[in-house]
């Protein structure tokens, strides 16, 4: 079940209506938990077993960690919990990759949707409780923290201290930023379904046969791919944040117009922000962060970004992509990049991002090499690119500069209610005509 | 809050209604055929609606020539569509008859238009296109009466999507130019194209199964698999045709595994009997179990001309 499907819309409207008619906080939370498990089971009911296992185990571990006095056993319990969670993730996500690499037999297990996201959340819970954050007050609260359907399958990756306190008292309808949430929901829908999914066939064509494309066609394809993945993932995140807001819950933002970044360091603070924050707080800093000298810092960055790349999928190209990003972050610390004029920094950063995303999207490293050669003027093929497609990209780039659709944009808030409702209705009707009929899951669901 | 919701619903519905009227149908085989038909709409005397068995089997120019040789003046257009369904045939008939072609006398309905749209066609523009509000409602009711609730839900969903013009602009963006789809007054032979080639090779590899099916046909009359729904849709085609002064005729083409419909109140021309037309079931003229190749299409068209001429002379 996808956020842009009719059945999700029907489910959400149903849940939203019942939710706000209930008065008891506990009843509301149970409704959300039931709806979340229903939403998750819509993919495959067997996936529920795994999330229940993680929920039960880490709730118990959290309670135990909160009760135990500091001791080696407390630390061992935390490590055991992390190892079990990562083992489950590794089994489903990486076993076949490593087995094939080592010429062993793969298991061909289905990758449960969202496992990478909720595994990180449950790890952040146990680590935070170990560090002193109060544990969840009940099993149902913890279960809802992990399974809350707006963020369950592709984030944003939540931190317990941001979400669990919101469960303590009933959300009040009067405090919901309804207009902001509705703008986010429609904006996210437009980004994902109307832009991302319409770009997909053009992008697929390039990456399906990279050897046929000329320089211009490769550039156009890569530019459209950067637009597609941004629209797809940030659109999903906007939908997630907007849906949660309509239910009275605040989720952390995941994107902040990343393509306007003047360095890779800045870009990673504005792209998939909840993952960057997780990697920083639970991997980079525990490794020593930037406190151990230049070489140790560089090593920590490389480890963090390479593992971050591997988190995206069990394939060598993701490892290479992560490593490339690590190298760029290390390079930025060593070179005087920040002294460049901002516009040069933005263009240079976007170019480097395009190079990285080409590796990310290519089917194989061989394909990536063909595309990268073509990007720098040594094409393998001669297929011409479309100027119209480039124009579409330019238009999208312009919309990236406009703050009008941002949640904090005052334009929407200044409108009288009747004007907002009318405009929203017309915009929704127009948006529907741009939704391709072919089914395209969110790109990040596969991670 | 309630007021805002009402304003939203009203503006959404008004915009959707406006878009429904304003957005032209995206390119499709049917639209291409209609555009081709419109060039000389008032010259056509005979129109076929149906499945790919008709699209790939009836050669209009040859049919007209053969009918002319038998003293029947004719100009034919083939509106057969691959994977055509009864509901879609009704939509095609409505669109053709709405043009009120001056000389149109015969509407020939493929008797193989049985069952619901193929699953692969359900979520396509083509399927949505014929699910206008009234057609979707009729189709929904017919599916419920046929005790097919899941299909009824699909009909309702398609109607909803069509009413809100879901994907119309996207289909315009994604559409690519096509070639050779309309061909000779709607007919295109099945002897070319990489996909078709694969299917033909599969047919040749399974000739024993084909022969067994033909043998079975020679002994049993095939039963329709879903008579209620298709009969309801095609009965409307027949009624509509009569209302417009056009004679409906049911054609049972020389298919082997496709079910056929037998309960329509219209004259029937049958070619689904291998004992009577063994030449149409020779693997040499077949493309696969349900389609003829070009040679077969020509043979079938000649035989069809003979049957139609007999019918026309008898009516006179």
Short mmCIF file of C-alpha atoms in Angstrom, two decimals, chain B:
data_model
loop_
_atom_site.label_atom_id
_atom_site.label_comp_id
_atom_site.label_asym_id
_atom_site.label_seq_id
_atom_site.Cartn_x
_atom_site.Cartn_y
_atom_site.Cartn_z
CA UNK B 1 -14.23 23.32 9.13
CA UNK B 2 -17.40 21.84 7.61
CA UNK B 3 -17.75 24.89 5.40
CA UNK B 4 -14.16 24.56 4.20
CA UNK B 5 -14.66 20.86 3.49
CA UNK B 6 -17.77 21.64 1.49
CA UNK B 7 -15.97 24.35 -0.49
CA UNK B 8 -13.06 21.98 -1.12
CA UNK B 9 -15.40 19.20 -2.29
CA UNK B 10 -17.32 21.58 -4.54
CA UNK B 11 -14.24 23.12 -6.13
CA UNK B 12 -12.64 19.70 -6.56
CA UNK B 13 -15.77 18.32 -8.22
CA UNK B 14 -16.17 21.40 -10.42
CA UNK B 15 -12.53 21.31 -11.52
CA UNK B 16 -12.72 17.56 -12.14
CA UNK B 17 -15.88 18.01 -14.23
CA UNK B 18 -14.25 20.77 -16.22
CA UNK B 19 -11.12 18.69 -16.82
CA UNK B 20 -13.29 15.72 -17.80
CA UNK B 21 -14.82 17.82 -20.54
CA UNK B 22 -11.73 19.77 -21.53
CA UNK B 23 -8.98 17.16 -21.70
CA UNK B 24 -9.02 15.26 -24.99
CA UNK B 25 -8.49 11.49 -24.83
CA UNK B 26 -4.78 10.64 -25.05
CA UNK B 27 -3.54 8.82 -28.17
CA UNK B 28 -4.77 5.22 -28.38
CA UNK B 29 -5.54 2.69 -31.06
CA UNK B 30 -9.24 3.46 -30.77
CA UNK B 31 -8.69 7.21 -31.12
CA UNK B 32 -6.48 6.60 -34.14
CA UNK B 33 -9.14 4.39 -35.68
CA UNK B 34 -11.85 6.96 -35.00
CA UNK B 35 -9.73 9.70 -36.57
CA UNK B 36 -9.16 7.52 -39.62
CA UNK B 37 -12.88 6.66 -39.76
CA UNK B 38 -13.83 10.34 -39.54
CA UNK B 39 -12.05 11.14 -42.79
CA UNK B 40 -14.81 9.38 -44.75
CA UNK B 41 -17.34 8.54 -42.05
CA UNK B 42 -20.36 9.02 -44.30
CA UNK B 43 -19.04 6.54 -46.85
CA UNK B 44 -18.94 3.52 -44.54
CA UNK B 45 -21.76 1.00 -44.75
CA UNK B 46 -20.38 -1.67 -42.43
CA UNK B 47 -18.53 -1.46 -39.16
CA UNK B 48 -16.99 -4.27 -37.10
CA UNK B 49 -16.55 -4.03 -33.33
CA UNK B 50 -14.68 -6.73 -31.48
CA UNK B 51 -11.50 -8.31 -30.27
CA UNK B 52 -8.16 -8.93 -31.93
CA UNK B 53 -9.77 -11.86 -33.76
CA UNK B 54 -11.62 -9.21 -35.76
CA UNK B 55 -8.81 -6.62 -35.77
CA UNK B 56 -6.39 -9.20 -37.17
CA UNK B 57 -8.92 -11.24 -39.14
CA UNK B 58 -11.20 -9.00 -41.22
CA UNK B 59 -9.61 -7.21 -44.19
CA UNK B 60 -12.01 -4.34 -45.05
CA UNK B 61 -10.76 -3.63 -48.58
CA UNK B 62 -10.93 -7.31 -49.52
CA UNK B 63 -14.35 -7.70 -47.92
CA UNK B 64 -15.68 -4.75 -49.93
CA UNK B 65 -14.17 -6.12 -53.12
CA UNK B 66 -15.68 -9.59 -52.53
CA UNK B 67 -19.06 -8.17 -51.58
CA UNK B 68 -18.97 -5.95 -54.68
CA UNK B 69 -18.33 -9.03 -56.83
CA UNK B 70 -21.49 -10.53 -55.26
CA UNK B 71 -23.58 -7.46 -56.05
CA UNK B 72 -23.44 -5.82 -52.62
CA UNK B 73 -22.02 -2.32 -52.50
CA UNK B 74 -20.01 -1.92 -49.32
CA UNK B 75 -17.44 0.17 -47.50
CA UNK B 76 -16.15 -1.40 -44.32
CA UNK B 77 -14.24 -0.22 -41.28
CA UNK B 78 -12.68 -2.56 -38.73
CA UNK B 79 -12.90 -1.32 -35.11
CA UNK B 80 -11.55 -4.54 -33.63
CA UNK B 81 -9.21 -3.97 -30.66
CA UNK B 82 -6.72 -6.40 -29.11
CA UNK B 83 -8.09 -7.74 -25.83
CA UNK B 84 -11.42 -6.04 -26.50
CA UNK B 85 -14.20 -6.56 -23.98
CA UNK B 86 -17.98 -6.33 -24.16
CA UNK B 87 -18.09 -3.08 -22.18
CA UNK B 88 -15.51 -1.51 -24.42
CA UNK B 89 -17.40 -2.69 -27.52
CA UNK B 90 -20.46 -0.83 -26.27
CA UNK B 91 -18.35 2.32 -25.86
CA UNK B 92 -16.92 1.91 -29.38
CA UNK B 93 -20.39 1.37 -30.81
CA UNK B 94 -21.65 4.47 -29.02
CA UNK B 95 -18.83 6.60 -30.34
CA UNK B 96 -19.22 5.32 -33.89
CA UNK B 97 -23.01 5.61 -33.95
CA UNK B 98 -22.90 9.06 -32.33
CA UNK B 99 -21.27 10.25 -35.55
CA UNK B 100 -24.43 9.17 -37.41
CA UNK B 101 -22.62 7.93 -40.51
CA UNK B 102 -25.05 8.54 -43.37
CA UNK B 103 -24.71 5.18 -45.14
CA UNK B 104 -24.06 2.87 -42.20
CA UNK B 105 -26.28 -0.22 -42.45
CA UNK B 106 -24.53 -3.02 -40.58
CA UNK B 107 -22.85 -3.21 -37.21
CA UNK B 108 -21.07 -6.54 -36.92
CA UNK B 109 -20.39 -7.57 -33.32
CA UNK B 110 -17.68 -10.05 -32.42
CA UNK B 111 -19.34 -12.92 -30.54
CA UNK B 112 -16.05 -13.53 -28.76
CA UNK B 113 -16.49 -10.37 -26.69
CA UNK B 114 -16.98 -12.42 -23.57
CA UNK B 115 -15.85 -11.73 -20.05
CA UNK B 116 -14.31 -8.80 -18.25
CA UNK B 117 -11.34 -6.78 -19.47
CA UNK B 118 -8.09 -8.72 -19.29
CA UNK B 119 -6.25 -8.16 -15.98
CA UNK B 120 -3.31 -6.64 -17.83
CA UNK B 121 -5.67 -4.06 -19.34
CA UNK B 122 -7.47 -3.11 -16.12
CA UNK B 123 -5.26 -0.22 -15.04
CA UNK B 124 -4.62 1.19 -18.45
CA UNK B 125 -5.82 4.38 -20.08
CA UNK B 126 -7.64 2.28 -22.61
CA UNK B 127 -9.77 0.56 -19.98
CA UNK B 128 -10.46 3.80 -18.12
CA UNK B 129 -11.40 5.61 -21.29
CA UNK B 130 -14.67 3.75 -21.75
CA UNK B 131 -15.59 3.99 -18.07
CA UNK B 132 -17.48 7.27 -18.29
CA UNK B 133 -19.94 7.75 -15.41
CA UNK B 134 -23.00 6.15 -17.02
CA UNK B 135 -21.04 3.35 -18.68
CA UNK B 136 -19.12 2.59 -15.46
CA UNK B 137 -22.37 2.52 -13.48
CA UNK B 138 -24.02 0.17 -15.98
CA UNK B 139 -20.95 -2.03 -16.04
CA UNK B 140 -20.81 -2.08 -12.23
CA UNK B 141 -24.44 -3.18 -12.01
CA UNK B 142 -23.97 -5.81 -14.73
CA UNK B 143 -20.92 -7.19 -12.88
CA UNK B 144 -22.89 -7.37 -9.63
CA UNK B 145 -25.74 -9.14 -11.40
CA UNK B 146 -23.20 -11.59 -12.80
CA UNK B 147 -22.16 -12.20 -9.15
CA UNK B 148 -18.65 -10.95 -9.73
CA UNK B 149 -18.07 -8.53 -6.82
CA UNK B 150 -14.33 -8.15 -7.36
CA UNK B 151 -14.85 -7.23 -10.98
CA UNK B 152 -17.64 -4.87 -9.92
CA UNK B 153 -15.15 -3.12 -7.63
CA UNK B 154 -12.71 -2.81 -10.51
CA UNK B 155 -15.48 -1.30 -12.62
CA UNK B 156 -16.25 1.20 -9.86
CA UNK B 157 -12.58 2.07 -9.44
CA UNK B 158 -12.18 2.56 -13.19
CA UNK B 159 -15.27 4.79 -13.19
CA UNK B 160 -13.85 6.88 -10.37
CA UNK B 161 -10.48 7.23 -12.09
CA UNK B 162 -12.17 8.19 -15.34
CA UNK B 163 -14.44 10.72 -13.65
CA UNK B 164 -11.40 12.42 -12.11
CA UNK B 165 -9.37 12.13 -15.35
CA UNK B 166 -6.60 10.35 -13.43
CA UNK B 167 -3.45 10.23 -15.53
CA UNK B 168 -4.84 11.88 -18.67
CA UNK B 169 -2.21 14.65 -18.74
CA UNK B 170 0.48 12.14 -17.86
CA UNK B 171 -0.56 9.91 -20.75
CA UNK B 172 -0.27 12.85 -23.10
CA UNK B 173 3.24 13.54 -21.77
CA UNK B 174 4.28 9.90 -22.07
CA UNK B 175 2.66 9.21 -25.44
CA UNK B 176 4.94 8.31 -28.31
CA UNK B 177 4.22 8.26 -32.03
CA UNK B 178 3.17 4.86 -33.36
CA UNK B 179 3.11 3.41 -36.82
CA UNK B 180 0.98 0.94 -38.75
CA UNK B 181 -1.67 0.50 -36.09
CA UNK B 182 -4.72 1.53 -38.06
CA UNK B 183 -3.56 0.08 -41.37
CA UNK B 184 -6.17 -0.83 -44.00
CA UNK B 185 -9.42 0.69 -42.65
CA UNK B 186 -8.64 -0.66 -39.22
CA UNK B 187 -7.04 -3.99 -40.18
CA UNK B 188 -3.44 -4.90 -39.46
CA UNK B 189 -2.19 -8.43 -40.16
CA UNK B 190 -0.43 -10.43 -37.48
CA UNK B 191 2.59 -11.39 -39.53
CA UNK B 192 5.08 -8.85 -38.27
CA UNK B 193 6.53 -7.41 -35.08
CA UNK B 194 8.95 -8.97 -32.59
CA UNK B 195 6.34 -9.68 -29.90
CA UNK B 196 3.98 -11.31 -32.33
CA UNK B 197 6.83 -13.41 -33.68
CA UNK B 198 7.45 -14.91 -30.26
CA UNK B 199 3.80 -15.82 -29.84
CA UNK B 200 3.73 -17.52 -33.21
CA UNK B 201 6.79 -19.58 -32.35
CA UNK B 202 5.06 -20.67 -29.13
CA UNK B 203 2.02 -21.71 -31.17
CA UNK B 204 4.15 -23.82 -33.49
CA UNK B 205 5.79 -25.50 -30.51
CA UNK B 206 2.37 -26.46 -29.11
CA UNK B 207 0.62 -27.64 -32.25
CA UNK B 208 -0.55 -30.84 -30.57
CA UNK B 209 -2.49 -28.87 -27.99
CA UNK B 210 -3.99 -26.75 -30.77
CA UNK B 211 -5.09 -29.80 -32.75
CA UNK B 212 -6.60 -31.36 -29.64
CA UNK B 213 -8.60 -28.19 -28.99
CA UNK B 214 -9.84 -28.07 -32.59
CA UNK B 215 -10.85 -31.72 -32.34
CA UNK B 216 -12.77 -30.95 -29.15
CA UNK B 217 -14.50 -28.01 -30.85
CA UNK B 218 -15.69 -30.28 -33.61
CA UNK B 219 -17.60 -32.34 -31.07
CA UNK B 220 -18.75 -29.85 -28.44
CA UNK B 221 -20.38 -26.49 -28.72
CA UNK B 222 -18.37 -24.14 -26.51
CA UNK B 223 -20.10 -22.68 -23.49
CA UNK B 224 -19.72 -19.00 -22.64
CA UNK B 225 -17.80 -18.50 -19.39
CA UNK B 226 -19.53 -15.33 -18.26
CA UNK B 227 -22.68 -14.88 -20.19
CA UNK B 228 -24.59 -12.53 -17.87
CA UNK B 229 -22.20 -9.60 -17.86
CA UNK B 230 -21.20 -9.75 -21.53
CA UNK B 231 -24.75 -10.43 -22.67
CA UNK B 232 -25.95 -7.34 -20.79
CA UNK B 233 -23.30 -5.15 -22.42
CA UNK B 234 -23.76 -6.56 -25.92
CA UNK B 235 -27.55 -6.50 -25.65
CA UNK B 236 -27.13 -2.74 -25.26
CA UNK B 237 -24.98 -2.66 -28.39
CA UNK B 238 -27.71 -4.51 -30.28
CA UNK B 239 -30.44 -2.22 -28.93
CA UNK B 240 -28.46 0.93 -29.63
CA UNK B 241 -27.70 -0.24 -33.13
CA UNK B 242 -31.37 -0.90 -33.85
CA UNK B 243 -32.36 2.48 -32.43
CA UNK B 244 -30.06 4.12 -34.94
CA UNK B 245 -31.51 2.07 -37.82
CA UNK B 246 -28.40 -0.07 -38.19
CA UNK B 247 -28.73 -3.85 -38.50
CA UNK B 248 -26.69 -5.69 -35.82
CA UNK B 249 -25.11 -8.99 -36.80
CA UNK B 250 -23.19 -11.27 -34.48
CA UNK B 251 -19.99 -12.78 -35.87
CA UNK B 252 -18.47 -15.84 -34.30
CA UNK B 253 -14.91 -15.76 -35.62
CA UNK B 254 -12.72 -18.85 -36.10
CA UNK B 255 -11.16 -18.74 -32.64
CA UNK B 256 -10.34 -21.89 -30.70
CA UNK B 257 -9.97 -21.16 -27.00
CA UNK B 258 -11.82 -17.83 -26.71
CA UNK B 259 -15.32 -18.34 -25.29
CA UNK B 260 -18.25 -17.27 -27.41
CA UNK B 261 -21.61 -15.72 -26.68
CA UNK B 262 -24.79 -17.27 -28.00
CA UNK B 263 -27.72 -15.42 -26.47
CA UNK B 264 -27.90 -12.18 -28.43
CA UNK B 265 -31.05 -11.15 -30.23
CA UNK B 266 -29.40 -10.66 -33.61
CA UNK B 267 -28.59 -12.78 -36.67
CA UNK B 268 -25.45 -14.85 -36.19
CA UNK B 269 -22.76 -15.61 -38.76
CA UNK B 270 -20.65 -18.53 -37.51
CA UNK B 271 -17.12 -19.52 -38.39
CA UNK B 272 -16.34 -21.36 -35.17
CA UNK B 273 -17.05 -24.78 -36.63
CA UNK B 274 -13.91 -26.56 -37.86
CA UNK B 275 -16.05 -29.16 -39.66
CA UNK B 276 -17.65 -26.50 -41.83
CA UNK B 277 -14.56 -24.36 -42.36
CA UNK B 278 -11.58 -26.71 -42.04
CA UNK B 279 -9.47 -24.37 -44.18
CA UNK B 280 -9.58 -21.73 -41.43
CA UNK B 281 -8.20 -24.18 -38.85
CA UNK B 282 -5.22 -25.35 -40.87
CA UNK B 283 -2.11 -24.38 -38.82
CA UNK B 284 -0.62 -22.93 -42.02
CA UNK B 285 -3.16 -20.06 -41.92
CA UNK B 286 -3.08 -19.60 -38.17
CA UNK B 287 -1.03 -17.22 -36.16
CA UNK B 288 -2.01 -18.84 -32.86
CA UNK B 289 -5.02 -20.57 -31.35
CA UNK B 290 -7.27 -17.54 -31.66
CA UNK B 291 -5.75 -15.55 -34.51
CA UNK B 292 -5.27 -15.99 -38.21
CA UNK B 293 -2.17 -14.88 -40.06
CA UNK B 294 -2.51 -12.63 -43.09
CA UNK B 295 -3.17 -15.54 -45.44
CA UNK B 296 -5.80 -16.84 -43.03
CA UNK B 297 -7.33 -13.39 -42.62
CA UNK B 298 -7.77 -13.13 -46.37
CA UNK B 299 -9.32 -16.59 -46.59
CA UNK B 300 -11.65 -15.79 -43.69
CA UNK B 301 -12.64 -12.44 -45.20
CA UNK B 302 -13.57 -14.08 -48.51
CA UNK B 303 -15.73 -16.66 -46.73
CA UNK B 304 -17.25 -13.92 -44.59
CA UNK B 305 -18.11 -11.93 -47.71
CA UNK B 306 -19.99 -14.95 -49.04
CA UNK B 307 -22.00 -15.33 -45.83
CA UNK B 308 -22.76 -11.63 -45.57
CA UNK B 309 -23.81 -11.42 -49.21
CA UNK B 310 -26.21 -14.32 -48.66
CA UNK B 311 -27.62 -12.56 -45.61
CA UNK B 312 -28.03 -9.23 -47.41
CA UNK B 313 -29.74 -10.82 -50.41
CA UNK B 314 -32.04 -12.79 -48.10
CA UNK B 315 -33.05 -9.62 -46.24
CA UNK B 316 -33.75 -7.84 -49.51
#
